[in-house]
Amino acid sequence: MSHSPNFLREFHFWYEITIFIISWVLGWMVLLLIMFKTPRSFRGYSHMIALNTVVDLIYSLTDLITMETVDLHGGILYMFPANPYFPTNIISARWASSFWIFALYMTIMALPMQFMYRYGLLCRDKPFTAKHLAGTFGSSLVYLAIHCYIFKFTFKSPSPFYTKILAENPIYTNDMPSDYIAGDARELNAMFVHFADCNLIIIVCYGAVFWFGYQISQTLKRTMGSLSKQTAAAQKHITRIMALQQAMVQIRQALPNLEDAGYIMGLVRELAEFEKMPDHVKIDEKTMAADLERDAVRVKLAFVNGKIAGMALYFYIYSSWEGQSIHMEDLYIKNEFRRQGLARLLVKELAKEASEKKMPRINWTVLDWNTNARNFYHKIGAVNLTEKEGWLGYRLTSDGIKALATES
């Protein structure tokens, strides 16, 4: 089913407003809890939570004002403000994107601060002072401000060439924004350096998170036995919260283009290796993109901090007893992202889709030796049909199909 461009823009407008309201309500609830409900012993750490919350509120407000839209297509990064009440000209688009990027990366730069604070508290003879923390965060913001000021000069104005590439995305085919800016990093140029600096910021921030986190965990392992049960439980709970905060998880529907098809086929080949059947993959990215286009297959893609992490590949089937249902062909998480709850999130997305479409079933198969997968499926409430009802799987391969189709 397709929708008109006006419908999509209106949906996006109200979606952004809804997200803003939810974000601000939750953010102010956190701040109120910090002000009135935080125990004295956690007062210092609560200031770090407050910093992250305020930064998130600033980002939510910036996102509401600009409703910035980002599309990475054909090696080109497109950005434009989608708020219908925002000025539609290239100068405004450049400044809007700069401020939006500043707010976005400020949320990333705020993450290491609570790890740094806790590291100073647990691992140093003297904790970091407020000046140390403020100086570190302030210096990072100055660097970010310089980055974002230069940022707008690395993007190019609309052109027929860039418009043609963006139009390959079906969302913009009949609804092309007039005020987009295009970051072309296919060659070694200013945009390439800009992307490199973006990656540097992320690497430094998350490198600090992981380094501080590792030092904290080692200290806690050495001292946990000497802590009271209540203090030890509190420290474990704080660690879980901080681990969740550092991961930015995105799950989205795969688009019918070669970029997403590349993500999918990369995961398909990894899965085939894992299942000890690497030679069984017969299709390529072009076939996958074409099959996505004609809705022969659907895929939920999972990203962690912008990196492809896993997928759920599925399609609609039909039960003569209960009607249309979902068959999940592949559920795969890359090794470095396992045990973070991504598999459950992906299956949950399929469950939401099945529930919305009133589909009674989600079917899939699993190899008998894959104990971890079988245990996971058992935990989410799936039924082993071979054990319960005696179903066996059969397959007619290409040779069998040809022989049967041509027999006289």
Coordinates of C-alpha atoms in Angstrom, one line a residue:
M1 CA 0.0 0.0 0.0
S2 CA 1.4 3.4 -1.0
H3 CA 0.7 6.8 0.6
S4 CA 0.8 10.3 -0.9
P5 CA 3.7 12.6 -0.1
N6 CA 1.4 14.9 1.9
F7 CA 0.4 12.0 4.1
L8 CA 4.1 11.0 4.7
R9 CA 5.0 14.6 5.6
E10 CA 2.1 15.0 7.9
F11 CA 2.8 11.6 9.5
H12 CA 6.4 12.7 10.1
F13 CA 5.4 16.0 11.5
W14 CA 3.1 14.5 14.1
Y15 CA 5.5 11.7 14.8
E16 CA 8.2 14.2 15.7
I17 CA 5.8 16.2 17.9
T18 CA 4.8 13.0 19.7
I19 CA 8.4 11.9 20.3
F20 CA 9.2 15.4 21.6
I21 CA 6.4 15.4 24.1
I22 CA 7.3 11.9 25.3
S23 CA 11.0 12.8 25.6
W24 CA 10.3 16.0 27.5
V25 CA 7.8 14.4 29.9
L26 CA 10.2 11.6 30.7
G27 CA 13.2 14.0 30.9
W28 CA 11.5 16.3 33.3
M29 CA 10.3 13.3 35.4
V30 CA 13.9 12.2 35.7
L31 CA 15.0 15.7 36.7
L32 CA 12.2 15.9 39.3
L33 CA 13.2 12.5 40.7
I34 CA 16.8 13.6 40.9
M35 CA 15.9 16.8 42.8
F36 CA 13.5 15.3 45.3
K37 CA 14.0 11.5 45.5
T38 CA 17.8 10.9 45.2
P39 CA 19.4 9.5 48.3
R40 CA 22.3 11.6 49.7
S41 CA 24.8 8.8 48.9
F42 CA 23.9 9.0 45.2
R43 CA 23.8 12.8 44.9
G44 CA 27.0 13.1 43.0
Y45 CA 26.2 10.5 40.5
S46 CA 22.7 11.9 40.0
H47 CA 24.3 15.1 38.8
M48 CA 25.8 13.1 35.9
I49 CA 22.4 11.6 35.1
A50 CA 21.0 15.2 35.2
L51 CA 23.7 16.3 32.7
N52 CA 22.8 13.5 30.3
T53 CA 19.1 14.3 30.7
V54 CA 19.5 18.1 30.1
V55 CA 21.6 17.3 27.0
D56 CA 18.9 14.9 25.7
L57 CA 16.2 17.6 26.3
I58 CA 18.3 20.1 24.3
Y59 CA 18.6 17.5 21.5
S60 CA 14.8 16.8 21.6
L61 CA 14.1 20.6 21.3
T62 CA 16.5 21.0 18.4
D63 CA 15.0 18.0 16.6
L64 CA 11.5 19.4 17.1
I65 CA 12.5 22.8 15.6
T66 CA 14.3 21.4 12.6
M67 CA 12.8 17.9 12.2
E68 CA 16.0 17.1 10.5
T69 CA 15.9 14.3 8.0
V70 CA 19.0 12.3 7.1
D71 CA 19.4 9.9 4.1
L72 CA 22.5 8.0 3.2
H73 CA 22.2 6.9 -0.4
G74 CA 24.7 6.0 -3.1
G75 CA 27.6 7.1 -1.0
I76 CA 26.1 10.5 -0.5
L77 CA 24.7 11.9 2.8
Y78 CA 21.6 14.0 2.4
M79 CA 20.3 16.3 5.1
F80 CA 17.4 18.7 5.2
P81 CA 15.0 20.2 7.8
A82 CA 11.5 18.7 7.3
N83 CA 9.6 21.0 9.6
P84 CA 7.0 22.6 7.4
Y85 CA 7.2 25.8 9.4
F86 CA 11.0 26.1 9.0
P87 CA 12.5 28.4 6.4
T88 CA 13.1 26.6 3.1
N89 CA 16.4 27.9 1.7
I90 CA 20.0 26.5 1.6
I91 CA 21.4 28.9 4.2
S92 CA 18.8 27.9 6.7
A93 CA 19.3 24.2 5.8
R94 CA 23.0 24.5 6.4
W95 CA 22.6 26.2 9.8
A96 CA 19.8 23.8 10.8
S97 CA 21.9 20.8 10.0
S98 CA 24.9 22.3 11.9
F99 CA 22.9 22.9 15.1
W100 CA 21.2 19.5 14.8
I101 CA 24.6 17.7 14.5
F102 CA 25.9 19.7 17.4
A103 CA 23.0 18.6 19.6
L104 CA 23.2 15.0 18.4
Y105 CA 27.0 14.7 19.1
M106 CA 26.6 16.5 22.4
T107 CA 24.5 13.6 23.6
I108 CA 27.4 11.3 22.6
M109 CA 30.0 13.5 24.3
A110 CA 27.9 13.5 27.5
L111 CA 28.0 9.7 27.9
P112 CA 31.7 9.4 29.0
M113 CA 31.2 12.0 31.7
Q114 CA 29.3 9.7 34.1
F115 CA 31.9 7.0 33.5
M116 CA 34.7 9.4 34.1
Y117 CA 33.0 10.6 37.3
R118 CA 32.5 7.0 38.6
Y119 CA 36.0 6.1 37.6
G120 CA 37.3 8.9 39.7
L121 CA 35.2 7.9 42.6
L122 CA 36.1 4.2 42.6
C123 CA 39.5 3.9 41.0
R124 CA 41.4 7.1 42.0
D125 CA 42.8 8.2 45.3
K126 CA 41.2 11.5 44.8
P127 CA 37.9 11.8 42.8
F128 CA 37.7 14.2 39.8
T129 CA 36.7 17.7 40.9
A130 CA 33.8 19.6 39.4
K131 CA 36.4 21.7 37.6
H132 CA 38.0 18.6 36.1
L133 CA 34.6 17.3 34.8
A134 CA 33.4 20.7 33.6
G135 CA 36.7 21.4 31.9
T136 CA 36.7 18.1 30.1
F137 CA 33.1 18.5 28.9
G138 CA 33.6 22.2 28.1
S139 CA 36.7 21.4 26.0
S140 CA 34.9 18.7 24.1
L141 CA 32.0 21.1 23.3
V142 CA 34.4 23.8 22.0
Y143 CA 35.9 21.2 19.7
L144 CA 32.4 20.1 18.6
A145 CA 31.4 23.8 18.0
I146 CA 34.4 24.2 15.7
H147 CA 33.5 21.0 13.9
C148 CA 29.9 22.0 13.4
Y149 CA 30.8 25.5 12.2
I150 CA 33.1 24.1 9.5
F151 CA 30.6 21.3 8.9
K152 CA 28.2 23.4 6.8
F153 CA 31.0 24.3 4.3
T154 CA 31.7 20.7 3.5
F155 CA 28.2 20.0 2.1
K156 CA 27.1 20.9 -1.5
S157 CA 23.9 22.6 -2.7
P158 CA 21.2 20.7 -4.7
S159 CA 22.0 19.7 -8.3
P160 CA 20.4 17.5 -10.9
F161 CA 23.0 14.8 -10.3
Y162 CA 22.3 14.7 -6.5
T163 CA 18.6 15.0 -7.0
K164 CA 18.6 12.0 -9.4
I165 CA 20.4 9.8 -6.8
L166 CA 18.1 10.9 -4.0
A167 CA 15.0 10.1 -6.1
E168 CA 16.1 6.5 -6.1
N169 CA 14.6 6.4 -2.6
P170 CA 10.9 5.8 -3.2
I171 CA 10.0 8.2 -0.3
Y172 CA 11.4 11.2 -2.3
T173 CA 10.6 10.1 -5.9
N174 CA 7.5 12.3 -5.9
D175 CA 8.3 14.5 -2.9
M176 CA 11.8 15.9 -3.5
P177 CA 12.9 18.4 -0.9
S178 CA 14.2 21.7 -2.4
D179 CA 16.5 22.6 0.4
Y180 CA 18.6 19.5 0.9
I181 CA 22.4 19.6 1.3
A182 CA 24.5 16.8 0.0
G183 CA 27.7 15.4 1.5
D184 CA 29.7 13.6 -1.2
A185 CA 32.5 11.6 0.3
R186 CA 33.2 9.3 -2.6
E187 CA 36.5 11.0 -3.2
L188 CA 39.2 12.3 -0.9
N189 CA 37.8 15.8 -0.2
A190 CA 36.5 18.1 2.6
M191 CA 33.5 15.9 3.2
F192 CA 35.7 12.8 3.5
V193 CA 37.7 14.6 6.2
H194 CA 34.4 15.7 7.8
F195 CA 33.2 12.1 8.0
A196 CA 36.6 11.0 9.4
D197 CA 36.3 13.6 12.1
C198 CA 32.8 12.4 12.9
N199 CA 34.2 8.9 13.3
L200 CA 37.0 10.2 15.4
I201 CA 34.6 11.9 17.8
I202 CA 32.6 8.7 18.2
I203 CA 35.7 6.5 18.6
V204 CA 37.2 8.8 21.3
C205 CA 33.9 9.0 23.2
Y206 CA 33.1 5.3 23.1
G207 CA 36.8 4.4 23.6
A208 CA 36.7 6.5 26.8
V209 CA 33.4 4.8 27.8
F210 CA 34.9 1.3 27.3
W211 CA 38.2 2.1 29.0
F212 CA 36.6 3.7 32.1
G213 CA 34.0 0.9 32.2
Y214 CA 36.7 -1.8 32.1
Q215 CA 38.7 -0.1 34.9
I216 CA 35.5 0.3 37.0
S217 CA 34.5 -3.4 36.5
Q218 CA 38.0 -4.6 37.5
T219 CA 37.9 -2.4 40.6
L220 CA 34.5 -3.7 41.5
K221 CA 35.6 -7.3 41.1
R222 CA 38.4 -6.7 43.5
T223 CA 36.3 -4.9 46.1
M224 CA 32.8 -6.5 45.7
G225 CA 33.5 -8.9 48.6
S226 CA 34.1 -6.1 51.0
L227 CA 31.0 -4.2 50.2
S228 CA 27.6 -4.6 51.9
K229 CA 24.9 -6.4 50.0
Q230 CA 23.0 -3.2 49.5
T231 CA 26.0 -1.3 48.2
A232 CA 27.1 -4.1 45.9
A233 CA 23.5 -4.4 44.5
A234 CA 23.4 -0.6 43.9
Q235 CA 26.8 -0.7 42.1
K236 CA 25.6 -3.6 39.8
H237 CA 22.4 -1.7 39.0
I238 CA 24.3 1.5 38.1
T239 CA 26.6 -0.6 35.9
R240 CA 23.6 -2.0 34.0
I241 CA 22.1 1.5 33.5
M242 CA 25.4 2.8 32.1
A243 CA 25.8 -0.1 29.8
L244 CA 22.3 0.5 28.3
Q245 CA 22.9 4.2 27.9
Q246 CA 26.0 3.8 25.8
A247 CA 24.3 1.6 23.2
M248 CA 22.2 3.4 20.5
V249 CA 20.1 0.7 19.0
Q250 CA 18.0 1.3 15.8
I251 CA 15.7 -1.2 14.2
R252 CA 14.2 -0.3 10.8
Q253 CA 12.6 -1.9 7.8
A254 CA 15.0 -2.6 5.0
L255 CA 14.5 -0.5 1.9
P256 CA 14.6 -1.9 -1.7
N257 CA 18.0 -0.6 -2.6
L258 CA 21.5 -2.0 -3.1
E259 CA 22.8 -0.4 0.1
D260 CA 20.4 -2.3 2.4
A261 CA 20.7 -5.4 0.2
G262 CA 24.4 -5.3 0.8
Y263 CA 23.8 -5.2 4.6
I264 CA 21.4 -8.2 4.2
M265 CA 23.6 -10.3 2.0
G266 CA 26.6 -9.7 4.2
L267 CA 24.6 -11.1 7.2
V268 CA 23.2 -14.0 5.1
R269 CA 26.8 -15.0 4.1
E270 CA 27.9 -14.8 7.8
L271 CA 24.9 -16.9 8.8
A272 CA 25.7 -19.5 6.1
E273 CA 29.2 -19.8 7.5
F274 CA 27.9 -20.2 11.0
E275 CA 25.5 -22.9 9.9
K276 CA 28.4 -24.6 8.1
M277 CA 26.8 -24.3 4.7
P278 CA 28.7 -21.4 3.0
D279 CA 28.2 -22.8 -0.5
H280 CA 24.4 -22.7 -0.2
V281 CA 24.0 -19.0 -0.8
K282 CA 23.1 -18.6 -4.5
I283 CA 21.7 -15.1 -4.7
D284 CA 23.4 -11.7 -4.8
E285 CA 22.7 -8.1 -3.7
K286 CA 20.8 -7.3 -7.0
T287 CA 18.5 -10.2 -6.5
M288 CA 17.8 -9.3 -2.9
A289 CA 17.1 -5.7 -3.8
A290 CA 14.7 -6.8 -6.5
D291 CA 12.9 -9.2 -4.2
L292 CA 12.6 -6.4 -1.6
E293 CA 11.1 -4.2 -4.3
R294 CA 8.4 -6.7 -5.2
D295 CA 7.7 -7.5 -1.5
A296 CA 8.7 -11.1 -1.9
V297 CA 10.8 -10.8 1.3
R298 CA 10.9 -8.3 4.2
V299 CA 13.8 -7.6 6.5
K300 CA 14.1 -5.8 9.9
L301 CA 17.7 -4.5 10.2
A302 CA 19.3 -3.8 13.6
F303 CA 22.0 -1.2 14.0
V304 CA 24.1 -0.4 17.1
N305 CA 25.8 2.9 17.2
G306 CA 25.3 3.1 13.4
K307 CA 26.9 -0.3 12.6
I308 CA 24.9 -3.1 11.2
A309 CA 24.4 -5.7 14.0
G310 CA 21.7 -8.2 12.8
M311 CA 18.5 -8.9 11.0
A312 CA 15.3 -10.8 10.9
L313 CA 14.4 -11.9 7.4
Y314 CA 10.8 -12.9 6.9
F315 CA 7.9 -13.1 4.5
Y316 CA 4.1 -13.7 4.6
I317 CA 2.7 -17.2 4.3
Y318 CA -0.8 -18.6 4.5
S319 CA -2.3 -21.2 6.8
S320 CA -5.4 -23.0 5.5
W321 CA -6.5 -23.2 9.1
E322 CA -5.8 -19.7 10.5
G323 CA -5.1 -17.5 7.5
Q324 CA -2.1 -15.2 6.8
S325 CA 0.9 -15.5 9.0
I326 CA 4.7 -14.7 9.1
H327 CA 7.5 -17.1 8.4
M328 CA 10.9 -16.0 9.8
E329 CA 13.5 -17.4 7.5
D330 CA 16.6 -16.0 9.2
L331 CA 17.3 -14.4 12.6
Y332 CA 21.0 -13.5 12.9
I333 CA 23.0 -11.3 15.2
K334 CA 26.7 -10.6 14.4
N335 CA 29.0 -12.2 17.0
E336 CA 30.2 -8.9 18.5
F337 CA 26.7 -7.8 19.2
R338 CA 25.3 -10.9 20.8
R339 CA 24.0 -11.2 24.4
Q340 CA 22.7 -7.6 24.2
G341 CA 19.0 -8.4 23.7
L342 CA 19.0 -7.6 20.0
A343 CA 17.5 -11.0 19.0
R344 CA 14.5 -10.4 21.3
L345 CA 14.1 -6.9 20.0
L346 CA 13.9 -8.2 16.4
V347 CA 11.5 -10.9 17.2
K348 CA 9.4 -8.4 19.2
E349 CA 9.2 -6.2 16.0
L350 CA 7.9 -9.2 14.1
A351 CA 5.4 -9.9 16.9
K352 CA 4.2 -6.2 16.7
E353 CA 3.7 -6.5 12.9
A354 CA 1.8 -9.8 13.3
S355 CA -0.3 -8.3 16.1
E356 CA -1.1 -5.2 14.0
K357 CA -2.1 -7.3 11.0
K358 CA -4.0 -9.8 13.2
M359 CA -1.8 -12.7 12.1
P360 CA -2.0 -15.7 14.5
R361 CA 1.4 -17.2 13.9
I362 CA 5.1 -16.6 13.4
N363 CA 6.8 -19.8 12.1
W364 CA 10.5 -20.6 11.8
T365 CA 12.9 -23.5 11.8
V366 CA 16.2 -24.1 13.6
L367 CA 19.1 -26.6 13.3
D368 CA 19.0 -29.2 16.0
W369 CA 22.6 -28.6 17.1
N370 CA 22.0 -24.8 17.7
T371 CA 21.4 -25.1 21.4
N372 CA 21.7 -21.4 22.2
A373 CA 19.0 -20.5 19.6
R374 CA 16.7 -23.3 20.8
N375 CA 17.1 -22.1 24.4
F376 CA 16.3 -18.6 23.4
Y377 CA 13.2 -19.6 21.5
H378 CA 12.0 -21.6 24.5
K379 CA 12.5 -18.5 26.7
I380 CA 10.3 -16.3 24.5
G381 CA 7.5 -18.9 24.6
A382 CA 7.9 -20.6 21.2
V383 CA 6.6 -24.2 20.8
N384 CA 8.8 -27.0 19.3
L385 CA 6.4 -28.4 16.7
T386 CA 8.5 -31.5 16.1
E387 CA 8.2 -32.5 19.7
K388 CA 4.6 -31.4 20.3
E389 CA 2.8 -32.3 17.1
G390 CA 5.3 -34.5 15.1
W391 CA 5.8 -32.1 12.2
L392 CA 8.8 -32.9 9.9
G393 CA 10.4 -30.5 7.4
Y394 CA 10.6 -31.5 3.7
R395 CA 12.1 -29.7 0.7
L396 CA 12.0 -30.2 -3.0
T397 CA 15.3 -28.9 -4.5
S398 CA 15.9 -27.5 -8.0
D399 CA 16.8 -30.9 -9.4
G400 CA 13.7 -32.5 -7.9
I401 CA 11.5 -29.6 -9.2
K402 CA 12.8 -30.0 -12.7
A403 CA 12.5 -33.8 -12.7
L404 CA 8.9 -33.6 -11.4
A405 CA 7.9 -30.8 -13.7
T406 CA 9.2 -32.5 -16.8
E407 CA 8.1 -36.1 -16.2
S408 CA 5.7 -37.5 -18.7

